[in-house]
Amino acid sequence: MKAILPQARLKARSPELGLRATSFAFILVMVVIPMAVILQDGFKEGAAEFWRQVTLPVAAHAIILTLWTSALMTVINAVMGLLTAFVLVRYAFPGKAILNAIVDLPLAIPTLVTGVMLVILYGPQQALGLFLNQELGFQVIFAPPGIVLALLFITFPFVVRTIQPVLLDLDQQQEHAAATLGARRWTIFRRIIFPALALPTFSGSLLSFARAVGEFGAVVIVAGNIPFKSQTAAVYVLGAVESENRLAASAISIILIAISLAVILFTNYLLGRRRGPV
Amino acid sequence: MNKRFAALALIALSLALAACGQSQPDDSDSTGGTSADEVNLVLAAYTTPREAFAEIIPLFQASWLAETGQTVTFEESYQGSGAQSRAVVEGFEADIVALSLEADVIRIQEAGLLTHDWKAVGADGIMSTSIVAFAVRAGNPLGIADWDDLAAEGVEVLTPNPATSGGAMWNVLALYGAALRGHVDGVPEGDPQAAFEFLKAVLGNVLVMDDSARDSITNYEQGIGAVAITYENEVLVGQQAGTDYELVIPTSTILIQNPVAVVDAYVDEHGTREAAEAFVEFLFTPAAQEVFSRFGLRSIDPQVAAATADQYPPVADLFTIDFFGGWPQARENIFGESGVFNRAIQEVQGQ
Amino acid sequence: MTTQRIVLPRKGYRGWGPRLLILAVFLYVGVLVLAPITALVNDALQKGLPAFQTALNTPQFWQSFALSLEIALGVVAIQAILGSITAWVIVRHSFPGKSIFNAVIDIPFAISPVVVGYMLLLAFGRNGFLNPLLAVFDFQVAFALPGIFLATLFVSLPFMIREMIPVIQNLDRAQELAASTLGAGRWTTFWRVIFPGLRTALLYGVALTMARAMGEFGAVLVIGGGVQGRTATTTMYIFHALEERQYVEAYTAAIVLGIGSVLIVSLADLIRHRTQH
């Protein structure tokens, strides 16, 4: 669509400077300024102090816990999301429409409610929680598995919904050709289907990772929040905010923002390579 | 398709209408204020006295109306003492603060929002007291009797997070103090290192660290943990609400003193000083104290205390924050960045 | 080459493979998504239907629901206009730094709500960066409605924009050009030619934004103060109800909030499907 009459293009541009200015102002006020404020606050006492706050054992542990639970969740989400998308697109079975609708549910449920639900279901007072705890020695709530579970719930739609449209648009000719040439189903999947889905799976997973790193509402209910054991970075920041530890709050917040930003930029870059400039 | 669409739209619409219909009209857009016959007070409190205030406030409203003909409305906020104090300093325009510990009021004072001598009001500015005690399951299956039982192998303990909860700080101080004073089996008196090890042992048994004392005890009620270190008052209120647990008072514990004060900067801004000061004074009257004592708080009024003595057994060794040299010292030495608590937590989890 | 059984990957065929996969997915979704929801509904009804109905009629709940709704609608209004404009600028304009601008928009999506609340506190709190300006107008942001409004606006920023971008990208520019050659002014072109194409996406963006806005918790907790009647949104109400041991009330409110959000998104989904097929 680049072959537009030059006159029309020029005409389109000048009045729209107002639009551009508006959108710039909007994003500036809403995103850039608050970020600048927090950056300034975190480095107020110098880069050395900033780094010290980040490498404090309790903070470092919180960050690491956040990262590995999010990463584990992302891997599980990638696999199950891909599977779910595949099943929804390629197969017909009773209850398919309901399944499709359920996939979107986590998006509509407030994170606080997610945390509450998980405690109700897996908490130690319930039969299920008691069984897991005593029989299997496996603690779900108030331990990292609970965190992973909460994150899985919240980010479930992301991978599925990123893969679905791509899968729907996939030209099945190649698969048919491969089948006629004698390829088995698994080979077809591995060699033809999956490579086409690799990118959306990856970008959907990265999106869910970025989302998970900052998650608070569900985690604070479900995690236990014990420093050095089950306290994530977001919860640590809350503690720092509420105990007047501004430097810690700002420093860790900046780290969280940096991680999310890095992941988002990378994802956009990947998608950009595929689709061309937005 | 059309019908489904219409049905969904109808449901959404009715939900929205219900919301508008049922909600109370929000009178005050301003952050508290006064007119000739109406005054609005904002109360910022910690989580524990919630139920007590629910009764005291109507009493005060009636008494103030009779006395001055002015209607006083209240807006209340309850959250962890530290969080609440922080909020007030950051701009939460509370007329009155009722917090868990003196340090949280001092913070407001240091921010320049509180300029009068609040300790000169009532009983040294302390509206109620309680003690640190334990909540155990009905029948006390683990036979918890004193502090040393909390360090036993496999005993799951609940205590809130000192970063946000005043109650948590009281808990740690009680534990550490009892150990230092020689009232914990196996810990010699006056031995900081041994007391430190004991603190670590108990912290190692902690299952969840909630934001506030109330969150901690409600979690306990959900079946989490074997014993909760908490305010005696929280247990009593919980029992009143029908929860089936028992109170165990250790031989040595700290006296929790809860301050209350008018916040000068905000009452002057809102023009609510008269009503606010009257409310604070009201809290020290026998009428209000009687309510506090019914909700599990030990009254500071000698008469009420005497009348309710059987409800509140004396403690063998009761000490106060003065044992630690006052709040500023305690905060520095125990809860500072390299304080006893943070070192203990670090070493425990490092194992 | 040995003769292999030729299998065409067409829809609906049965074999143990697909059956197993379908079962696995159902099991996963059942355990992950359905089980907790069922537990919630079950606990809400634990004291029976009358208790559930009483909980539904609590004035504080509806007060907080009205506040959440009010804020969400305000946020939606602003996002609909400014978000659409931003989406337009991203698609139709080119300028240096556009890719960074594009990435910046996604930031609110991934930032922890606690950090959002804290940033606003730093900017607008009593000791805040912008406080001198606010003091001049005697305008309170932190611990008041404007604060939670701003926080909600921030966290819902990407939703509208991300919904609008693909639709604007797919607009048929030929029609716009045709309109302008026929003498239509910019506004007419927009309203008659462009807007109809954007309507559905706008609606879906509105729905997503609403759902996100009503469910915000972390940021509101930090910047709001949770004062009943003034800054207590539905999520704060649920949080406080849990603290006050009012479990049925809390779970009931959670269900209403959940159903409300699901309804809004389903409605928009329905509209989108109707117009697309």
Coordinates of N, CA and C in Angstrom, one line a residue, chain B residues 1-2 4-5 8-9 11-12 15-20 22-26 28-32 40 42 47 50-51 75-79 84 86-93 111-113 211-212 214-215 217-219 221-222 234 237-238 241 243 245 266 269, chain C residues 43 56-60 62-67 69-70 118 121-122 124-128 138 140 142-145 203 221-222 224-231 239-245 247 251 256-257 259-264 266-268 270-271 273-274:
Chain B
M1 N -28.8 -16.0 17.1 CA -27.7 -15.1 17.4 C -28.2 -13.8 17.9
N2 N -29.3 -13.3 17.3 CA -29.8 -12.0 17.8 C -30.3 -12.1 19.2
R4 N -29.4 -14.2 21.5 CA -28.2 -14.3 22.5 C -27.6 -13.0 22.7
F5 N -27.5 -12.2 21.7 CA -26.9 -10.9 21.8 C -27.7 -10.0 22.7
L8 N -27.5 -11.1 26.4 CA -26.2 -10.7 27.0 C -26.2 -9.2 27.3
A9 N -26.7 -8.4 26.3 CA -26.8 -7.0 26.4 C -27.7 -6.6 27.6
I11 N -28.4 -8.4 30.2 CA -27.8 -8.8 31.5 C -26.8 -7.7 31.9
A12 N -25.9 -7.3 30.9 CA -24.9 -6.3 31.2 C -25.5 -5.0 31.6
L15 N -26.9 -5.2 35.2 CA -25.9 -5.2 36.2 C -25.4 -3.8 36.4
A16 N -25.3 -3.0 35.3 CA -24.9 -1.6 35.5 C -25.9 -0.8 36.2
L17 N -27.2 -1.0 35.9 CA -28.2 -0.3 36.5 C -28.3 -0.6 38.0
A18 N -28.1 -1.9 38.3 CA -28.2 -2.3 39.7 C -27.1 -1.6 40.5
A19 N -26.0 -1.5 39.9 CA -24.9 -0.8 40.6 C -25.2 0.7 40.9
C20 N -25.8 1.3 39.9 CA -26.1 2.7 40.1 C -27.3 2.9 41.1
Q22 N -28.2 0.8 43.6 CA -28.0 0.3 45.0 C -26.9 1.1 45.7
S23 N -26.1 1.8 45.0 CA -25.0 2.4 45.7 C -25.5 3.7 46.5
Q24 N -24.8 3.9 47.6 CA -25.1 5.2 48.3 C -24.6 6.3 47.5
P25 N -25.3 7.4 47.5 CA -24.7 8.6 46.8 C -23.5 9.1 47.6
D26 N -22.5 9.4 46.9 CA -21.3 9.8 47.5 C -21.3 11.3 47.8
S28 N -19.5 13.3 50.0 CA -18.3 14.2 50.1 C -17.4 14.0 49.0
D29 N -17.2 15.0 48.2 CA -16.2 14.9 47.2 C -14.9 15.4 47.8
S30 N -15.1 16.3 48.8 CA -13.9 16.8 49.4 C -13.3 15.8 50.4
T31 N -12.1 16.0 50.8 CA -11.4 15.0 51.6 C -11.7 15.3 53.1
G32 N -12.9 15.3 53.4 CA -13.3 15.7 54.8 C -13.5 17.1 54.9
N40 N -17.2 15.7 58.7 CA -16.7 14.4 58.3 C -15.3 14.2 58.8
V42 N -12.0 11.6 59.1 CA -11.3 10.5 58.4 C -10.4 9.8 59.5
T47 N -5.3 -2.7 61.7 CA -6.4 -3.6 61.4 C -7.1 -4.2 62.6
R50 N -10.8 -2.9 64.3 CA -11.9 -2.7 63.4 C -13.3 -2.9 64.0
E51 N -13.5 -4.0 64.7 CA -14.8 -4.3 65.3 C -15.1 -3.4 66.4
E75 N -15.2 8.3 57.9 CA -14.7 7.5 56.8 C -13.5 6.7 57.4
E76 N -13.5 5.4 57.4 CA -12.5 4.6 58.0 C -11.6 3.9 57.0
S77 N -10.4 3.7 57.4 CA -9.5 2.9 56.6 C -8.7 2.0 57.6
Y78 N -8.7 0.7 57.3 CA -7.9 -0.2 58.1 C -6.9 -0.9 57.3
Q79 N -5.7 -0.8 57.7 CA -4.6 -1.6 57.1 C -3.4 -1.7 58.0
Q84 N -0.3 2.1 57.0 CA -1.2 3.2 57.2 C -0.4 4.5 57.5
R86 N 2.6 5.2 56.7 CA 3.2 5.7 55.5 C 2.2 6.4 54.6
A87 N 1.0 5.9 54.5 CA 0.0 6.5 53.6 C -0.3 7.9 54.1
V88 N -0.4 8.1 55.4 CA -0.8 9.4 56.0 C 0.4 10.4 55.6
V89 N 1.6 9.9 55.7 CA 2.7 10.8 55.4 C 2.7 11.1 53.9
E90 N 2.3 10.2 53.1 CA 2.3 10.4 51.6 C 1.1 11.2 51.1
G91 N 0.2 11.5 52.0 CA -0.9 12.3 51.5 C -2.3 11.8 51.8
F92 N -2.4 10.7 52.6 CA -3.8 10.3 53.0 C -4.2 11.2 54.1
E93 N -5.2 12.0 53.8 CA -5.5 13.1 54.8 C -6.4 12.6 55.9
A111 N 7.2 13.9 60.0 CA 6.9 14.5 58.7 C 6.3 15.9 58.8
G112 N 6.2 16.3 60.1 CA 5.7 17.7 60.3 C 4.2 17.8 60.3
L113 N 3.5 16.6 60.2 CA 2.0 16.7 60.1 C 1.4 16.7 61.5
D211 N 0.8 -9.5 55.2 CA 0.9 -8.0 55.3 C 0.6 -7.4 56.6
S212 N -0.4 -8.0 57.3 CA -0.9 -7.4 58.5 C -1.3 -8.4 59.5
R214 N -4.1 -8.8 60.9 CA -5.4 -9.4 60.6 C -5.3 -10.4 59.5
D215 N -4.6 -10.1 58.5 CA -4.4 -11.1 57.4 C -3.8 -12.4 57.9
I217 N -4.0 -13.7 61.0 CA -4.9 -14.5 61.8 C -6.0 -15.1 60.9
T218 N -6.5 -14.4 59.9 CA -7.5 -15.0 59.1 C -6.9 -16.1 58.3
N219 N -5.7 -16.0 57.9 CA -5.1 -17.1 57.2 C -5.0 -18.3 58.2
E221 N -7.0 -19.0 60.5 CA -8.4 -19.6 60.6 C -8.7 -20.4 59.4
Q222 N -8.1 -20.2 58.3 CA -8.4 -21.0 57.1 C -7.7 -22.4 57.2
E234 N -6.6 -10.2 68.9 CA -7.1 -10.8 67.6 C -7.7 -12.1 67.9
V237 N -11.2 -11.6 69.5 CA -12.2 -11.2 68.5 C -12.5 -12.4 67.6
G238 N -11.5 -13.1 67.2 CA -11.8 -14.3 66.3 C -12.7 -15.3 67.0
A241 N -16.1 -14.2 66.9 CA -16.7 -14.4 65.6 C -17.0 -15.9 65.4
T243 N -14.8 -18.5 65.7 CA -13.7 -19.4 65.3 C -13.3 -20.2 66.5
Y245 N -10.6 -21.6 68.1 CA -9.2 -21.8 68.5 C -8.9 -21.3 69.9
Y266 N -3.9 18.0 58.9 CA -5.1 17.7 58.2 C -6.4 18.3 58.9
E269 N -6.6 21.8 58.1 CA -6.9 22.0 56.7 C -8.4 21.8 56.4
Chain C
D43 N -17.6 -22.3 47.4 CA -17.5 -21.7 48.7 C -18.4 -20.5 48.9
L56 N -25.2 -10.4 48.1 CA -25.4 -9.6 46.9 C -26.0 -8.3 47.2
N57 N -26.7 -8.2 48.3 CA -27.4 -6.9 48.6 C -26.7 -6.0 49.5
T58 N -25.4 -6.3 49.8 CA -24.7 -5.4 50.7 C -24.4 -4.1 50.0
P59 N -24.8 -3.0 50.7 CA -24.6 -1.6 50.1 C -23.2 -1.3 49.8
Q60 N -22.3 -1.7 50.7 CA -20.9 -1.4 50.4 C -20.4 -2.0 49.2
W62 N -22.1 -2.7 46.4 CA -22.6 -2.0 45.2 C -21.9 -0.6 45.1
Q63 N -21.6 0.0 46.3 CA -20.9 1.3 46.3 C -19.6 1.1 45.6
S64 N -18.8 0.0 46.0 CA -17.5 -0.2 45.4 C -17.7 -0.6 44.0
F65 N -18.7 -1.3 43.6 CA -18.9 -1.7 42.2 C -19.2 -0.5 41.4
A66 N -20.0 0.4 41.9 CA -20.3 1.7 41.2 C -19.0 2.5 41.0
L67 N -18.2 2.5 42.0 CA -16.9 3.3 41.8 C -16.1 2.6 40.8
L69 N -17.0 0.8 38.3 CA -17.7 1.1 37.0 C -17.4 2.5 36.5
E70 N -17.6 3.4 37.4 CA -17.4 4.8 37.1 C -16.0 5.0 36.6
Y118 N 3.4 2.9 42.9 CA 4.5 3.6 43.5 C 5.0 4.8 42.6
L121 N 2.8 7.6 43.2 CA 3.0 8.1 44.5 C 4.2 9.0 44.4
L122 N 5.3 8.6 43.8 CA 6.5 9.4 43.6 C 6.2 10.7 42.9
F124 N 3.0 12.2 42.5 CA 1.9 13.0 43.0 C 1.7 12.9 44.5
G125 N 2.5 12.2 45.2 CA 2.3 12.1 46.7 C 2.7 13.4 47.3
R126 N 2.5 13.5 48.6 CA 2.8 14.7 49.3 C 4.2 15.2 49.1
N127 N 5.1 14.2 49.0 CA 6.5 14.6 48.8 C 6.9 14.4 47.3
G128 N 5.8 14.4 46.5 CA 6.0 14.1 45.1 C 6.6 15.2 44.3
D138 N -5.0 23.0 44.9 CA -5.6 22.2 46.0 C -6.2 20.9 45.5
Q140 N -6.1 16.9 45.0 CA -5.4 15.8 45.6 C -5.5 14.6 44.6
A142 N -3.0 11.5 45.1 CA -2.8 10.3 45.9 C -3.9 10.1 46.9
F143 N -4.3 8.9 47.1 CA -5.3 8.5 48.1 C -6.6 9.2 47.8
A144 N -6.9 9.5 46.6 CA -8.1 10.1 46.2 C -8.5 9.6 44.8
L145 N -9.7 9.9 44.3 CA -10.2 9.4 43.1 C -9.2 9.6 41.9
L203 N -15.0 -1.4 19.7 CA -15.9 -2.0 20.7 C -15.2 -3.1 21.5
L221 N -4.3 -0.5 45.4 CA -3.9 -0.7 46.8 C -2.9 0.2 47.2
V222 N -1.9 0.5 46.4 CA -0.8 1.4 46.8 C -1.2 2.8 46.8
G224 N -4.4 4.1 46.5 CA -5.7 4.4 46.9 C -6.1 4.6 48.3
G225 N -5.5 3.8 49.2 CA -5.9 3.9 50.6 C -7.1 3.1 51.0
G226 N -7.9 2.6 50.0 CA -9.0 1.7 50.3 C -10.0 2.3 51.2
V227 N -10.3 3.6 51.2 CA -11.3 4.1 52.1 C -12.7 3.8 51.5
Q228 N -13.5 3.1 52.3 CA -14.8 2.7 51.9 C -15.6 4.0 51.5
G229 N -16.1 3.9 50.3 CA -17.0 5.0 49.8 C -16.2 6.0 49.0
R230 N -14.9 6.1 49.2 CA -14.1 7.1 48.5 C -13.1 6.5 47.5
T231 N -12.3 5.5 48.0 CA -11.3 4.9 47.1 C -11.4 3.4 47.1
F239 N -10.9 -7.6 49.1 CA -9.7 -7.7 49.9 C -10.1 -7.5 51.4
H240 N -10.8 -6.4 51.6 CA -11.2 -6.1 53.0 C -12.2 -7.1 53.5
A241 N -13.1 -7.6 52.7 CA -14.1 -8.5 53.1 C -13.4 -9.8 53.6
L242 N -12.3 -10.2 52.9 CA -11.5 -11.3 53.3 C -10.9 -11.1 54.7
E243 N -10.5 -9.9 54.9 CA -9.8 -9.5 56.2 C -10.8 -9.5 57.3
E244 N -12.1 -9.2 57.0 CA -13.1 -9.1 58.0 C -13.8 -10.4 58.2
R245 N -13.2 -11.5 57.6 CA -13.8 -12.8 57.8 C -15.2 -12.9 57.1
Y247 N -16.3 -14.2 54.4 CA -15.9 -14.9 53.2 C -17.0 -15.0 52.1
Y251 N -16.4 -13.8 48.3 CA -16.5 -14.7 47.2 C -17.6 -14.3 46.3
V256 N -19.3 -11.9 41.1 CA -20.0 -10.9 40.3 C -19.0 -10.1 39.4
L257 N -17.9 -9.8 40.0 CA -16.8 -9.1 39.2 C -16.4 -10.0 38.1
I259 N -18.0 -12.5 36.6 CA -19.1 -12.7 35.6 C -19.2 -11.4 34.8
G260 N -19.2 -10.2 35.5 CA -19.3 -9.0 34.8 C -18.3 -8.8 33.7
S261 N -17.0 -9.1 34.1 CA -15.9 -9.0 33.1 C -16.1 -9.9 32.0
V262 N -16.4 -11.2 32.3 CA -16.6 -12.2 31.3 C -17.7 -11.8 30.3
L263 N -18.8 -11.3 30.9 CA -20.0 -10.8 30.1 C -19.5 -9.8 29.1
I264 N -18.8 -8.8 29.6 CA -18.4 -7.6 28.8 C -17.6 -8.1 27.6
S266 N -17.4 -11.2 26.4 CA -18.2 -12.1 25.5 C -19.1 -11.3 24.6
L267 N -19.7 -10.3 25.1 CA -20.6 -9.4 24.3 C -19.8 -8.9 23.1
A268 N -18.6 -8.3 23.4 CA -17.8 -7.7 22.3 C -17.4 -8.8 21.3
L270 N -19.0 -11.5 20.6 CA -20.2 -11.8 19.8 C -20.4 -10.8 18.7
I271 N -20.3 -9.5 19.1 CA -20.5 -8.5 18.1 C -19.5 -8.6 17.0
H273 N -17.9 -11.3 16.0 CA -18.2 -12.4 15.1 C -19.3 -12.1 14.2
R274 N -20.3 -11.5 14.7 CA -21.5 -11.2 13.8 C -21.1 -10.3 12.7

